[in-house]
Coordinates of C-alpha atoms in Angstrom, one line a residue:
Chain G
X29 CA -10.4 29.6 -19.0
X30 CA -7.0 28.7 -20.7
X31 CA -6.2 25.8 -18.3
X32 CA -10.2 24.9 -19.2
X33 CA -8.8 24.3 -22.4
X34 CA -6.4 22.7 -22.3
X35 CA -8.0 20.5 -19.6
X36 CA -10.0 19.4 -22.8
X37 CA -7.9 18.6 -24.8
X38 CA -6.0 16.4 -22.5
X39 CA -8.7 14.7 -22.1
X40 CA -9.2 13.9 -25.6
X41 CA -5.1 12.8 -25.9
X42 CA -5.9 10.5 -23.1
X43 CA -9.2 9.2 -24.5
X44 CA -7.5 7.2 -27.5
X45 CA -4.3 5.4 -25.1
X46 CA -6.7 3.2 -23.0
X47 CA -6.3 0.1 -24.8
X48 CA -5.9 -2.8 -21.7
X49 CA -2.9 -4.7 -20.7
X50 CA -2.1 -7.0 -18.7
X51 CA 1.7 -6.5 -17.0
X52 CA 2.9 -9.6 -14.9
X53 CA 4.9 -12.7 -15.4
X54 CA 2.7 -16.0 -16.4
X55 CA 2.9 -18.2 -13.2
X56 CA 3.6 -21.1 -15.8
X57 CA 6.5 -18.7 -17.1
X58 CA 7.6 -18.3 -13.5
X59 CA 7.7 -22.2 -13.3
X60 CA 8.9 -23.1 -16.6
X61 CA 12.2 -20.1 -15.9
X62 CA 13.2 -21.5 -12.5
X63 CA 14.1 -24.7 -13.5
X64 CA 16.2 -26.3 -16.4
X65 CA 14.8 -29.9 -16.4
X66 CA 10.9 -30.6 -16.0
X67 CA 9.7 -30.2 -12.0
X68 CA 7.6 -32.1 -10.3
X69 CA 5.0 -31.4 -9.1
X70 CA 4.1 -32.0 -5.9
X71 CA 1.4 -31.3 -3.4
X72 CA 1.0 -30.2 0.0
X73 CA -2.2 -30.2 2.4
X74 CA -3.1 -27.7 4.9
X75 CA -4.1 -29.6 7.7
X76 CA -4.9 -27.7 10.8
X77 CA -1.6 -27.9 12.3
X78 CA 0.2 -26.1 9.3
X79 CA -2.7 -23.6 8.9
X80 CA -2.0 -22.9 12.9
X81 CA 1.7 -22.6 12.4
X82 CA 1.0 -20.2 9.2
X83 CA -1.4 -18.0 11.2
X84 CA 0.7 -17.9 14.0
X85 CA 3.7 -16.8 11.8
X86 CA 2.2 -14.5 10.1
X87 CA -1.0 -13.8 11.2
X88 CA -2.5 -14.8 8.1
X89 CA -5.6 -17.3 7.6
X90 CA -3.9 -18.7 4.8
X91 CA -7.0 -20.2 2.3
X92 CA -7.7 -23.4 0.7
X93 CA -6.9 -27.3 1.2
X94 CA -3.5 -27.3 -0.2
X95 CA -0.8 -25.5 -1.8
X96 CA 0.9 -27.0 -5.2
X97 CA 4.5 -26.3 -5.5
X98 CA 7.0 -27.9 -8.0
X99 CA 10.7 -29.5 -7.3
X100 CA 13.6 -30.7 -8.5
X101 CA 16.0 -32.4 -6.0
X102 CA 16.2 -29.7 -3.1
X103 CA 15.0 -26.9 -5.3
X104 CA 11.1 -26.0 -4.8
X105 CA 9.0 -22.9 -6.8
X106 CA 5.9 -22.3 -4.6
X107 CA 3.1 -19.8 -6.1
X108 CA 1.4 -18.4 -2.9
X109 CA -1.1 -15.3 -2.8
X110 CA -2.2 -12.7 -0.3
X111 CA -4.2 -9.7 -0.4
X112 CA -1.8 -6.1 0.1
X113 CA -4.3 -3.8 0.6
X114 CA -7.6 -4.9 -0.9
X115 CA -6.5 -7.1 -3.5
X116 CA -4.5 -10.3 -3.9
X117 CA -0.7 -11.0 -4.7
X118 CA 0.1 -13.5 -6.9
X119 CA 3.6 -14.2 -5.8
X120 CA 6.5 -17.0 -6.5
X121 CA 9.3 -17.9 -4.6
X122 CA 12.4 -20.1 -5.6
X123 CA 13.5 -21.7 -3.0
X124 CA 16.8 -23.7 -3.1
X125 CA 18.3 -25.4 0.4
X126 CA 15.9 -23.3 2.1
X127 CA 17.2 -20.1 1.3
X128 CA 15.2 -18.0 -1.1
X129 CA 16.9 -17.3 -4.7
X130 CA 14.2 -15.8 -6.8
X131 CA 10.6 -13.5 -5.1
X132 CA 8.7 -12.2 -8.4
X133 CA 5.6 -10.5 -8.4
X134 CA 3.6 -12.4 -11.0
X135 CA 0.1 -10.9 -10.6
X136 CA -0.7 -7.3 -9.0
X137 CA -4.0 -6.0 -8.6
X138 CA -3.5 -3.1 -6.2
X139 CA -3.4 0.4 -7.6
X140 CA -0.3 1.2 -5.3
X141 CA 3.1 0.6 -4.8
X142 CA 3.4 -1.4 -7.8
X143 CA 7.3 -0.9 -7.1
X144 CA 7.9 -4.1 -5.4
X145 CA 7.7 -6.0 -8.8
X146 CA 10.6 -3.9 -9.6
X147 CA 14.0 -5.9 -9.3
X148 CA 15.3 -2.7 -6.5
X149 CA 12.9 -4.0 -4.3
X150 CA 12.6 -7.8 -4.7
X151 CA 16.7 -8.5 -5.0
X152 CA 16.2 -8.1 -1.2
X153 CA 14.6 -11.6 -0.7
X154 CA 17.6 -13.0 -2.4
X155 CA 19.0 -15.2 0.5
X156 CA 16.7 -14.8 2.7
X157 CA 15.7 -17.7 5.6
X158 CA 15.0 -18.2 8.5
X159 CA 17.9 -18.1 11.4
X160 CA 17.3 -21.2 12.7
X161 CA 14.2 -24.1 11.9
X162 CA 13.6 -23.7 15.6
X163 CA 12.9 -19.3 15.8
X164 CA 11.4 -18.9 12.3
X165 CA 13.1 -15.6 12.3
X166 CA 14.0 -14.1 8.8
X167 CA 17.6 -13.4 9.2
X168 CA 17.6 -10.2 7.4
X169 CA 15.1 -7.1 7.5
X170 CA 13.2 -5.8 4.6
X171 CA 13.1 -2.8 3.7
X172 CA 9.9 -1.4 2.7
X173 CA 8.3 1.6 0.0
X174 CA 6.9 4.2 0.9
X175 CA 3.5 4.4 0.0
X176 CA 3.7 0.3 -0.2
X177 CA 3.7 -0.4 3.8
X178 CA 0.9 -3.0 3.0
X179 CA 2.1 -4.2 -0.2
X180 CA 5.3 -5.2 1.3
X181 CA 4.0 -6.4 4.4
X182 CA 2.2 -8.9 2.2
X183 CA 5.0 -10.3 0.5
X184 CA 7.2 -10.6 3.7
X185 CA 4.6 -12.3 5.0
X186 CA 4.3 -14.7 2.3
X187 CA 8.0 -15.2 2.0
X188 CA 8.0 -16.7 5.5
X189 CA 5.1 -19.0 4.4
X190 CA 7.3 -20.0 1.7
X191 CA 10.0 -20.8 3.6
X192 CA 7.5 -22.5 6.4
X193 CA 6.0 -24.8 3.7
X194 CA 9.8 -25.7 2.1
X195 CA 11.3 -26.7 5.7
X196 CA 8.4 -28.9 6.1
X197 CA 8.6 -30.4 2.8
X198 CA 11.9 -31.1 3.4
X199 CA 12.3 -32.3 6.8
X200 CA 9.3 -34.7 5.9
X201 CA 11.3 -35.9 2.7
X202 CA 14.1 -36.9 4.7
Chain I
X242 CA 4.5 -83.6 -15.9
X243 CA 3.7 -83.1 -12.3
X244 CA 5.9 -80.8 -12.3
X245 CA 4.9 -78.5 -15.2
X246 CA 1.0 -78.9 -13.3
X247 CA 3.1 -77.0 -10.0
X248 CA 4.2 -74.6 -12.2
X249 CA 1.3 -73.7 -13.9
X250 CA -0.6 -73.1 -10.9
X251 CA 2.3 -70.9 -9.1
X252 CA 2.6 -68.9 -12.4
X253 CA -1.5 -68.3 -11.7
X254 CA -1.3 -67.4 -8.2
X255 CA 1.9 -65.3 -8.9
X256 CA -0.9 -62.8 -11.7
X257 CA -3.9 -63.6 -9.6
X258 CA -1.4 -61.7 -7.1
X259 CA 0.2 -59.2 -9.6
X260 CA -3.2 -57.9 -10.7
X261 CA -4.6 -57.8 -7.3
X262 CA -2.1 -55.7 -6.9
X263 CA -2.5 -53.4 -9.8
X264 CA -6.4 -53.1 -9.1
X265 CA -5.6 -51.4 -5.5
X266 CA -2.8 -49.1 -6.7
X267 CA -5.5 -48.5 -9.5
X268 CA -8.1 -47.7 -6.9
X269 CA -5.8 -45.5 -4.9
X270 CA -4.7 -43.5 -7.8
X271 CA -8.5 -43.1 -8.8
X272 CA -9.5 -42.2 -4.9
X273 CA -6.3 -39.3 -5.2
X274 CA -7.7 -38.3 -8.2
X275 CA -11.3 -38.2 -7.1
X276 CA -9.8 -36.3 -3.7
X277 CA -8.3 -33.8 -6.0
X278 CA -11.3 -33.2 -8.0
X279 CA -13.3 -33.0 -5.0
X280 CA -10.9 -29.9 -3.3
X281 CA -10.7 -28.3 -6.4
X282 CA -14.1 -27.9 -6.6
X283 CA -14.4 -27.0 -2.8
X284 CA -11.7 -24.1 -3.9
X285 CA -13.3 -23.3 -7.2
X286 CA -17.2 -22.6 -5.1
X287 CA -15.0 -20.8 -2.6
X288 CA -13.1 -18.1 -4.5
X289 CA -15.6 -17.8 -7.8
X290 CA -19.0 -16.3 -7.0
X291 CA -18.5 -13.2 -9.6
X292 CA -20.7 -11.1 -7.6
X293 CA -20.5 -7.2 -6.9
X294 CA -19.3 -7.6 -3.6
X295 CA -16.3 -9.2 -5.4
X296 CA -15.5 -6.3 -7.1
X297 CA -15.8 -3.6 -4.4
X298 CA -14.6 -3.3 -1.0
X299 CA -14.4 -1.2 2.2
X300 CA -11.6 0.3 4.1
X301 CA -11.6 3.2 5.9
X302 CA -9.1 4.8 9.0
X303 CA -10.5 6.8 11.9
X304 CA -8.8 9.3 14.7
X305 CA -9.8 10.4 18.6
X306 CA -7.4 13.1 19.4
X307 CA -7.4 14.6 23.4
X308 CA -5.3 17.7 23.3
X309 CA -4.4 19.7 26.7
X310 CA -3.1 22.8 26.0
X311 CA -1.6 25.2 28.5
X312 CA -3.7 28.4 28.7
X313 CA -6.6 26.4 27.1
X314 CA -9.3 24.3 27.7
X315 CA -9.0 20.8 27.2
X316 CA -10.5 19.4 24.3
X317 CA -11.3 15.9 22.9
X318 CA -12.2 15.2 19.4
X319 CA -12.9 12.5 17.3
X320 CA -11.1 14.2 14.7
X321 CA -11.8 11.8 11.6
X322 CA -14.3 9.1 10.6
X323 CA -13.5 8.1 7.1
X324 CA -14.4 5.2 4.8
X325 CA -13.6 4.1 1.4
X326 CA -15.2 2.5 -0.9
X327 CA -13.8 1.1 -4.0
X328 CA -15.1 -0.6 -6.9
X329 CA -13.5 -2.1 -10.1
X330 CA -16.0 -2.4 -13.2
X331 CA -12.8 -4.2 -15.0
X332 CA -9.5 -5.2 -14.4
X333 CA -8.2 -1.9 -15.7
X334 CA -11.3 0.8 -15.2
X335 CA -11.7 1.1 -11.2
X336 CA -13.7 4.1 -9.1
X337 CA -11.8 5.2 -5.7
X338 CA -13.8 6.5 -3.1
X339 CA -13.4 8.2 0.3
X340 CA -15.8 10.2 2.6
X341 CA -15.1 11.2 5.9
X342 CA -16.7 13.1 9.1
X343 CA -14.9 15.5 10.6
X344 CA -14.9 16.4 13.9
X345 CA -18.1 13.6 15.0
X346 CA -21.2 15.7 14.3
X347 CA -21.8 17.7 11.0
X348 CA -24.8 20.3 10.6
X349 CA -25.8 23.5 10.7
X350 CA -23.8 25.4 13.5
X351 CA -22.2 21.8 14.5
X352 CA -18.5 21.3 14.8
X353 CA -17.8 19.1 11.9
X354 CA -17.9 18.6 8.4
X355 CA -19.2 15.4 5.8
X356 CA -16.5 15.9 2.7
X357 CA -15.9 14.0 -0.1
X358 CA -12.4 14.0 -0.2
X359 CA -11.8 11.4 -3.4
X360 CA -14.0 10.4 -6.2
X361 CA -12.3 9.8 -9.6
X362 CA -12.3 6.5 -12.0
X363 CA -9.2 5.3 -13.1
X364 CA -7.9 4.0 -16.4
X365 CA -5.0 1.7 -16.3
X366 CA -3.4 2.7 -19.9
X367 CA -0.4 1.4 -21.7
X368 CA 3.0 1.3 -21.2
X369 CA 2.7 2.0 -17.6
X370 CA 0.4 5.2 -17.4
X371 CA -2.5 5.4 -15.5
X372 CA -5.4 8.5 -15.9
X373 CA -7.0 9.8 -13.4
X374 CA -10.3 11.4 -13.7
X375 CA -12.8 13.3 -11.3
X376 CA -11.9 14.4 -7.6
X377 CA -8.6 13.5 -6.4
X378 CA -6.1 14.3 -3.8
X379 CA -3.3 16.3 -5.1
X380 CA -0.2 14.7 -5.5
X381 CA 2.0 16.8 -3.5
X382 CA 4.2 16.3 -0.2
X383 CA 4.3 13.3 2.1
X384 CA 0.6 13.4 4.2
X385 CA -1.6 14.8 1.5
X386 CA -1.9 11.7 -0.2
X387 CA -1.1 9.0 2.9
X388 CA -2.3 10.4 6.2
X389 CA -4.1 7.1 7.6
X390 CA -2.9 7.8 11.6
X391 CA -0.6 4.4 11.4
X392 CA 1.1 6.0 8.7
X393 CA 2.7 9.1 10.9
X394 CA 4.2 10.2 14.3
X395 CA 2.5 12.9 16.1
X396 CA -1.2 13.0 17.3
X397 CA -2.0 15.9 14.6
X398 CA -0.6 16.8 11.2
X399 CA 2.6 18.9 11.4
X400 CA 1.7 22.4 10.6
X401 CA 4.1 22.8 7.5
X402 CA 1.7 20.1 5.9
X403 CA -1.5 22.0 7.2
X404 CA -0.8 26.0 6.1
X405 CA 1.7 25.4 3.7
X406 CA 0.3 22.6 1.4
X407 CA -2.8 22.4 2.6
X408 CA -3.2 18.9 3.7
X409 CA -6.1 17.8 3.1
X410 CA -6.1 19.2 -0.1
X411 CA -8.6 18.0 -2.8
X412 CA -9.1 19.3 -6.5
X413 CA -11.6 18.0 -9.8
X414 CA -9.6 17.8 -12.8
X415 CA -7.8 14.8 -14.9
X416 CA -3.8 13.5 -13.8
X417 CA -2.1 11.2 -16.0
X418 CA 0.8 9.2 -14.0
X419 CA 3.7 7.5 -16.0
X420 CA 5.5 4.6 -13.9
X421 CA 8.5 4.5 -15.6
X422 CA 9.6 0.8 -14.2
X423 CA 12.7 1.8 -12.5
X424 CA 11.0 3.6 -9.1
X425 CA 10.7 6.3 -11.1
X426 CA 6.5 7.9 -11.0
X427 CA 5.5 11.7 -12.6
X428 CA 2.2 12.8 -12.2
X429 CA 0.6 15.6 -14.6
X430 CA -2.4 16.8 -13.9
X431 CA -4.8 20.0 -14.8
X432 CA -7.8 20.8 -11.5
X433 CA -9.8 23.7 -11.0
X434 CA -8.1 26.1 -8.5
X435 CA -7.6 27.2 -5.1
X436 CA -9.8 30.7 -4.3
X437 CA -8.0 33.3 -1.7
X438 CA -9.0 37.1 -2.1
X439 CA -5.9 37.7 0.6
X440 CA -3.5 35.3 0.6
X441 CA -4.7 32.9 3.6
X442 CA -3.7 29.6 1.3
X443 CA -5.8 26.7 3.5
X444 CA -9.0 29.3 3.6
X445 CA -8.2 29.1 -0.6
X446 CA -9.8 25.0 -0.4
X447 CA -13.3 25.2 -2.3
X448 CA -13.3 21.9 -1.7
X449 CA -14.9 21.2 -5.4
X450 CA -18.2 22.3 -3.4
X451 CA -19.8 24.4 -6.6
X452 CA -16.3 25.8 -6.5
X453 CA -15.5 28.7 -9.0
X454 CA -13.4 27.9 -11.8
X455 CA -12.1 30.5 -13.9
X456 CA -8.8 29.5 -13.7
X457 CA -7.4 26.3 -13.0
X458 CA -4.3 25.0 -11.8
X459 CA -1.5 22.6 -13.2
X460 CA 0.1 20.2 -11.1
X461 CA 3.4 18.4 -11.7
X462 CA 5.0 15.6 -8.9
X463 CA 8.7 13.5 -9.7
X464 CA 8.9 11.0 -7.2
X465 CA 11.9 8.7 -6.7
X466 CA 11.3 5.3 -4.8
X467 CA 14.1 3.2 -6.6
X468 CA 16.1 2.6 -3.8
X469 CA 14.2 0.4 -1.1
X470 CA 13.2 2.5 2.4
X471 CA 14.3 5.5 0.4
X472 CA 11.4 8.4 -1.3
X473 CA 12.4 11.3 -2.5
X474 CA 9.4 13.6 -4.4
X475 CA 9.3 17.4 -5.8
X476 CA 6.0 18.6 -6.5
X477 CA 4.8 22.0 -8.5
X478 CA 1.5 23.5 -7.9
X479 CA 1.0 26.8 -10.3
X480 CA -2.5 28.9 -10.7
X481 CA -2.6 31.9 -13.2
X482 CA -5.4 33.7 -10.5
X483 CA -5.7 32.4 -6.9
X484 CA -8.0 35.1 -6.8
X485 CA -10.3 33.5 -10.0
X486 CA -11.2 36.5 -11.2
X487 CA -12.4 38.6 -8.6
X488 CA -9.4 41.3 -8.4
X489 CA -6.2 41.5 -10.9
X490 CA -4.6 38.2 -11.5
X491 CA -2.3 37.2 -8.8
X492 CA -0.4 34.3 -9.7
X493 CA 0.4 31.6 -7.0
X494 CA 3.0 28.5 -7.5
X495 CA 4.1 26.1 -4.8
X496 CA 7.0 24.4 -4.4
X497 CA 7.4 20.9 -2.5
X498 CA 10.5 18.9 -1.5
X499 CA 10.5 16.1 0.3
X500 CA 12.2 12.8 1.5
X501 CA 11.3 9.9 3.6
X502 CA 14.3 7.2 4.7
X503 CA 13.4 4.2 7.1
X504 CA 16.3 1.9 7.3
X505 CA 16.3 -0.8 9.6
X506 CA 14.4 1.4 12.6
X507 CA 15.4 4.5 11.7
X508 CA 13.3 7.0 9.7
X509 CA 13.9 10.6 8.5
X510 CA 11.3 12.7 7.1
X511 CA 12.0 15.9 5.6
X512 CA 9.9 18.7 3.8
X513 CA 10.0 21.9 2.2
X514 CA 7.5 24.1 1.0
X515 CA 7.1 27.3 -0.2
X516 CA 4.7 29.9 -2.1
X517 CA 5.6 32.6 -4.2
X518 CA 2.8 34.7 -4.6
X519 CA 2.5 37.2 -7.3
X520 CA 1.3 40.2 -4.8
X521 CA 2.4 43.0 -2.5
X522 CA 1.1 42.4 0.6
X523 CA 2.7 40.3 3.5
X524 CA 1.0 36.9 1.3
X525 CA 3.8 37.3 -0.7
X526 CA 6.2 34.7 0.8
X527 CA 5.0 32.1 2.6
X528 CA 7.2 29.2 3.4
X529 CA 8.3 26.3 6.1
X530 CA 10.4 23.1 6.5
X531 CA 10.4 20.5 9.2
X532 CA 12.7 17.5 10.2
X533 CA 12.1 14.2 11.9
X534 CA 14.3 11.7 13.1
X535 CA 12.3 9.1 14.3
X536 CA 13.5 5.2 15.8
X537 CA 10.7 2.2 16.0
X538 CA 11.2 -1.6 17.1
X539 CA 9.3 -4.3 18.0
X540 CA 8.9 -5.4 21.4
X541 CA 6.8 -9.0 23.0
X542 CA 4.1 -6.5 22.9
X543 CA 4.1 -4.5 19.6
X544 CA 5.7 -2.0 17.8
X545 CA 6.8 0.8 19.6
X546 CA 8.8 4.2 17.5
X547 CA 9.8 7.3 19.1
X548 CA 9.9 10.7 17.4
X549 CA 11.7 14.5 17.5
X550 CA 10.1 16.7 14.9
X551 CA 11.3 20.6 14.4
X552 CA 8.8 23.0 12.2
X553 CA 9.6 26.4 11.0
X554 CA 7.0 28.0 8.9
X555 CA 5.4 31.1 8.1
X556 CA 1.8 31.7 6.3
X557 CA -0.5 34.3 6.1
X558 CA -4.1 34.1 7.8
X559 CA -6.3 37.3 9.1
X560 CA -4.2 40.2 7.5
X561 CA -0.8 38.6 9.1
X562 CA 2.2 36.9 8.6
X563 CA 2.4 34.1 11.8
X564 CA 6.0 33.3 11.7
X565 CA 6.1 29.8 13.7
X566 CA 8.1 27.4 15.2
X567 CA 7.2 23.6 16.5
X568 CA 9.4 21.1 18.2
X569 CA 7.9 17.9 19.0
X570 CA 8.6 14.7 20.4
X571 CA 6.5 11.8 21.3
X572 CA 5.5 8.1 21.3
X573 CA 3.7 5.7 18.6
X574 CA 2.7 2.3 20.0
X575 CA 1.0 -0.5 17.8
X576 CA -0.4 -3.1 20.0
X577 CA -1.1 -5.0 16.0
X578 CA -0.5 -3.6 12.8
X579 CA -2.9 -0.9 11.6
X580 CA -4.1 -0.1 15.0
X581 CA -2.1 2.8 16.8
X582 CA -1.6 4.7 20.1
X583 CA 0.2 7.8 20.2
X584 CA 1.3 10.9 22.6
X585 CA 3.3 14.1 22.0
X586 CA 4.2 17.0 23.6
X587 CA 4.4 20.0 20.7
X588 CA 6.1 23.3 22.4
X589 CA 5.2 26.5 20.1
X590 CA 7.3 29.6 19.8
X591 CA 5.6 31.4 22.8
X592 CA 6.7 28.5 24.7
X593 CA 3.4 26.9 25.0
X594 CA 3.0 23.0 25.6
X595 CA 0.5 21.0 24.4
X596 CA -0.2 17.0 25.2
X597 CA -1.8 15.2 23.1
X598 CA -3.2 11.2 22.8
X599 CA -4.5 9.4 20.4
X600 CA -5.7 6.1 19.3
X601 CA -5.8 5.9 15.4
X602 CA -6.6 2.7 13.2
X603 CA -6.9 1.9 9.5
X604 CA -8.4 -1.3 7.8

């Protein structure tokens, strides 16, 4: 009956604490942080070749007509999403020469593994790229969480679409 | 004069072309525009329709196991048939959900079991805590809480995670978790209690079924994910009367330690547990540990890891203490992610092999 008790009255400590907030970095934030002069911004389409490529990177049906991204001079900030477990992840890379220098976690939904918003995690996409244009391999390995298999699945995933979508932008600028 | 007549009408063809000019570029920046407008509102109708179905979703993981062990008959079992179902009234009030089916065909004298293994809302609070309220799993060791068939090597749970914690081990209470932003989670949480008149721990699960609550339990987890591929967790479980009531008080509190390492395609898992039980008889101490190395890559085909798993353990069941040993080894093999095929061959203390396969999946 004791632990009853007390059972109550933690229930009544916790009552008065759940006040909502949001936790995540504005993707205009994101955008306005990763670059010192004003971006442009810039558009790319997803025609069927580039939602083939994506799926067949990936694995991922990869939604909409287009993806926005902004640039200045080789330097591109690309806001891409993708669901961990049951919800989406807001993410944004900075890429610069295609090689990634910032991954943050800008919007999470999922009630799990939360850690990869944490810089431990996402200092590991620092430098990443792919090996050569050719293999699309990443040329380092992720290391995951435990308890946030999916979650970090997601944002490897989505750090190769980055990195897709930045070699064709700038092979096609060339 | 003739002259300045020339010029006048070159000067007019010259605007007559400029504006010509400006009223295409004109047109094509109003046709972008109008193509912009037009996939935005193709994206807009695509990802807004605010409906329920928005809000709540389905997963679920499921498990056929084929065991063949020496000295017995062979048996196959769709073990586990489980879905979830999850809804979010807001972004920070959300209901968790998970039923399963054990063992293909629940009813009177039948095999299996329907449970409700998870039903609590959750409250997203401030400052990185989160509150837990209704039936939960408890936070403690690596499978109670993660045990979709993907998730580990070996066709069945390891015993130390079956007699010793109790895996899968549910209780109705409130948890409050603070995240403390550097990898860093501790879980608090008060639940009704486990009931054992002799000490058999996994017979103590009243599975929140009417259960009887005259004492409760606290439950305290620290785990440790700052490091990337790295967890390590300790867990208490304490109970004033694992009895609840119906002899003298015996006291009960388990102790959990545990890591889990993948780097690269290696992986270590490790676990400790142990009881101390506040009675006489042979319940008193019951304890185990197991290791496992394990190595996965990915082949043109899949994903493929390979396992060695040593269990020692001891627990009390029908008036004895079994003292136990395990080794395993075996084979995962993910044709895609989330869908799994495994063997193992588990040799017990009396020297007894058993083969098992499996086909697991989660979505």
């Amino acid at each position: 009956m004791k632990t009853l008790r007390h059972f109550i009255v933690l229930i009544f400590l916790a009552s008065p604490s759940i006040a909502l907030e949001e936790v995540y970095l504005e993707p205009n934030q994101f955008i306005k942080n990763s670059f010192e002069t004003e971006p442009e911004i810039k558009t790319v389409w997803l025609k069927k070749e580039i939602k083939a490529d994506i799926k067949e990177l990936t694995g991922l049906d990869y939604p909409g007509l287009r993806i926005r991204y902004w640039e200045v001079g080789n330097k591109r900030a690309w806001i891409l999403e993708a669901i961990g477990k049951v919800k989406l992840i807001t993410t944004g890379f900075l890429i610069n020469d295609q090689s990634i220098e910032d991954m943050r976690v800008l919007i999470y939904r999922e009630t799990h593994g939360y850690e990869v918003q944490y810089p431990f995690f996402r200092n590991q996409f620092k430098g990443l790229r792919f090996e050569s244009q050719k293999s699309y391999k990443l040329n380092k390995k992720i290391d995951g969480i435990s308890g946030a298999t999916l979650s970090v699945n997601a944002l490897t995933k989505l750090s190769k679409i980055a990195l897709y979508l930045d070699t064709l932008v700038a092979q096609s600028e060339n | 004069m003739k002259l300045a007549y020339l010029i006048g009408i070159l000067t007019s063809i010259l605007f007559a072309h400029v504006y010509a000019n400006e009223t295409t570029e004109q047109k094509i920046h109003e046709l972008q525009e109008q193509i912009n407008l037009l996939a935005s509102a193709i994206e807009d109708s695509s990802s807004t329709s605010n409906g329920w179905w928005d809000k709540t979703s389905i997963g679920g993981y499921g498990e056929l196991h084929y065991n063949n062990k020496e000295g017995s008959n062979d048996v196959i079992d769709f073990h586990r048939f489980v879905l979830f179902v999850n809804h979010d009234y807001t972004d920070k009030i959300a209901l968790f959900t998970e039923l399963e089916l054990e063992h293909a065909l629940a009813g009177e004298g039948k095999e299996g079991e329907v449970e409700l293994e998870q039903a609590f809302i959750r409250f997203a609070l401030k400052d990185g805590y989160t509150a837990d309220a209704g039936l939960f799993l408890v936070p403690v060791g690596l499978l109670n809480e993660t045990h979709e068939p993907d998730t580990f090597f070996g066709v069945e749970r390891n015993n130390v995670e079956k007699y010793i914690i109790p895996t899968t081990w549910w209780q109705a209470g409130i948890r409050i978790s603070k995240d403390f932003g550097n990898g860093l989670t501790v879980d608090f949480a008060v639940t009704d209690g486990l009931k054992t008149e002799d000490g058999y721990i996994r017979g103590g699960r009243q599975k929140v079924a009417n259960a009887i609550a005259n004492d409760g339990a606290y439950i305290l987890r620290a785990v440790y994910r700052g490091i990337p591929g790295l967890e390590l967790g300790a867990s208490l479980f304490q109970q004033d009367d694992l009895t609840q009531g119906s002899s003298a008080d015996v006291e009960g509190t388990l102790s959990v330690f545990h890591l889990n390492y993948k780097k690269g395609g290696f992986g270590l898992k490790a676990l400790t547990g142990s009881w101390d039980i506040d009675t006489d008889t042979e319940a008193k101490d019951q304890s185990g540990y197991y290791i496992e190395p394990s190595y996965t890559w990915d082949t043109d085909y899949g994903k493929v890891g390979v396992f060695y798993r040593v269990a020692d353990y001891n627990y009390f069941k029908s008036d004895s203490n079994n003292q136990e040993e395990d080794t395993s080894f075996g084979i995962n093999y993910y044709p895609t992610d989330y869908v799994v095929l495994k063997a193992d061959i588990t040799e017990n203390k009396a020297n007894n092999e058993t083969l098992s396969l499996g086909v697991g999946y989660q979505f």
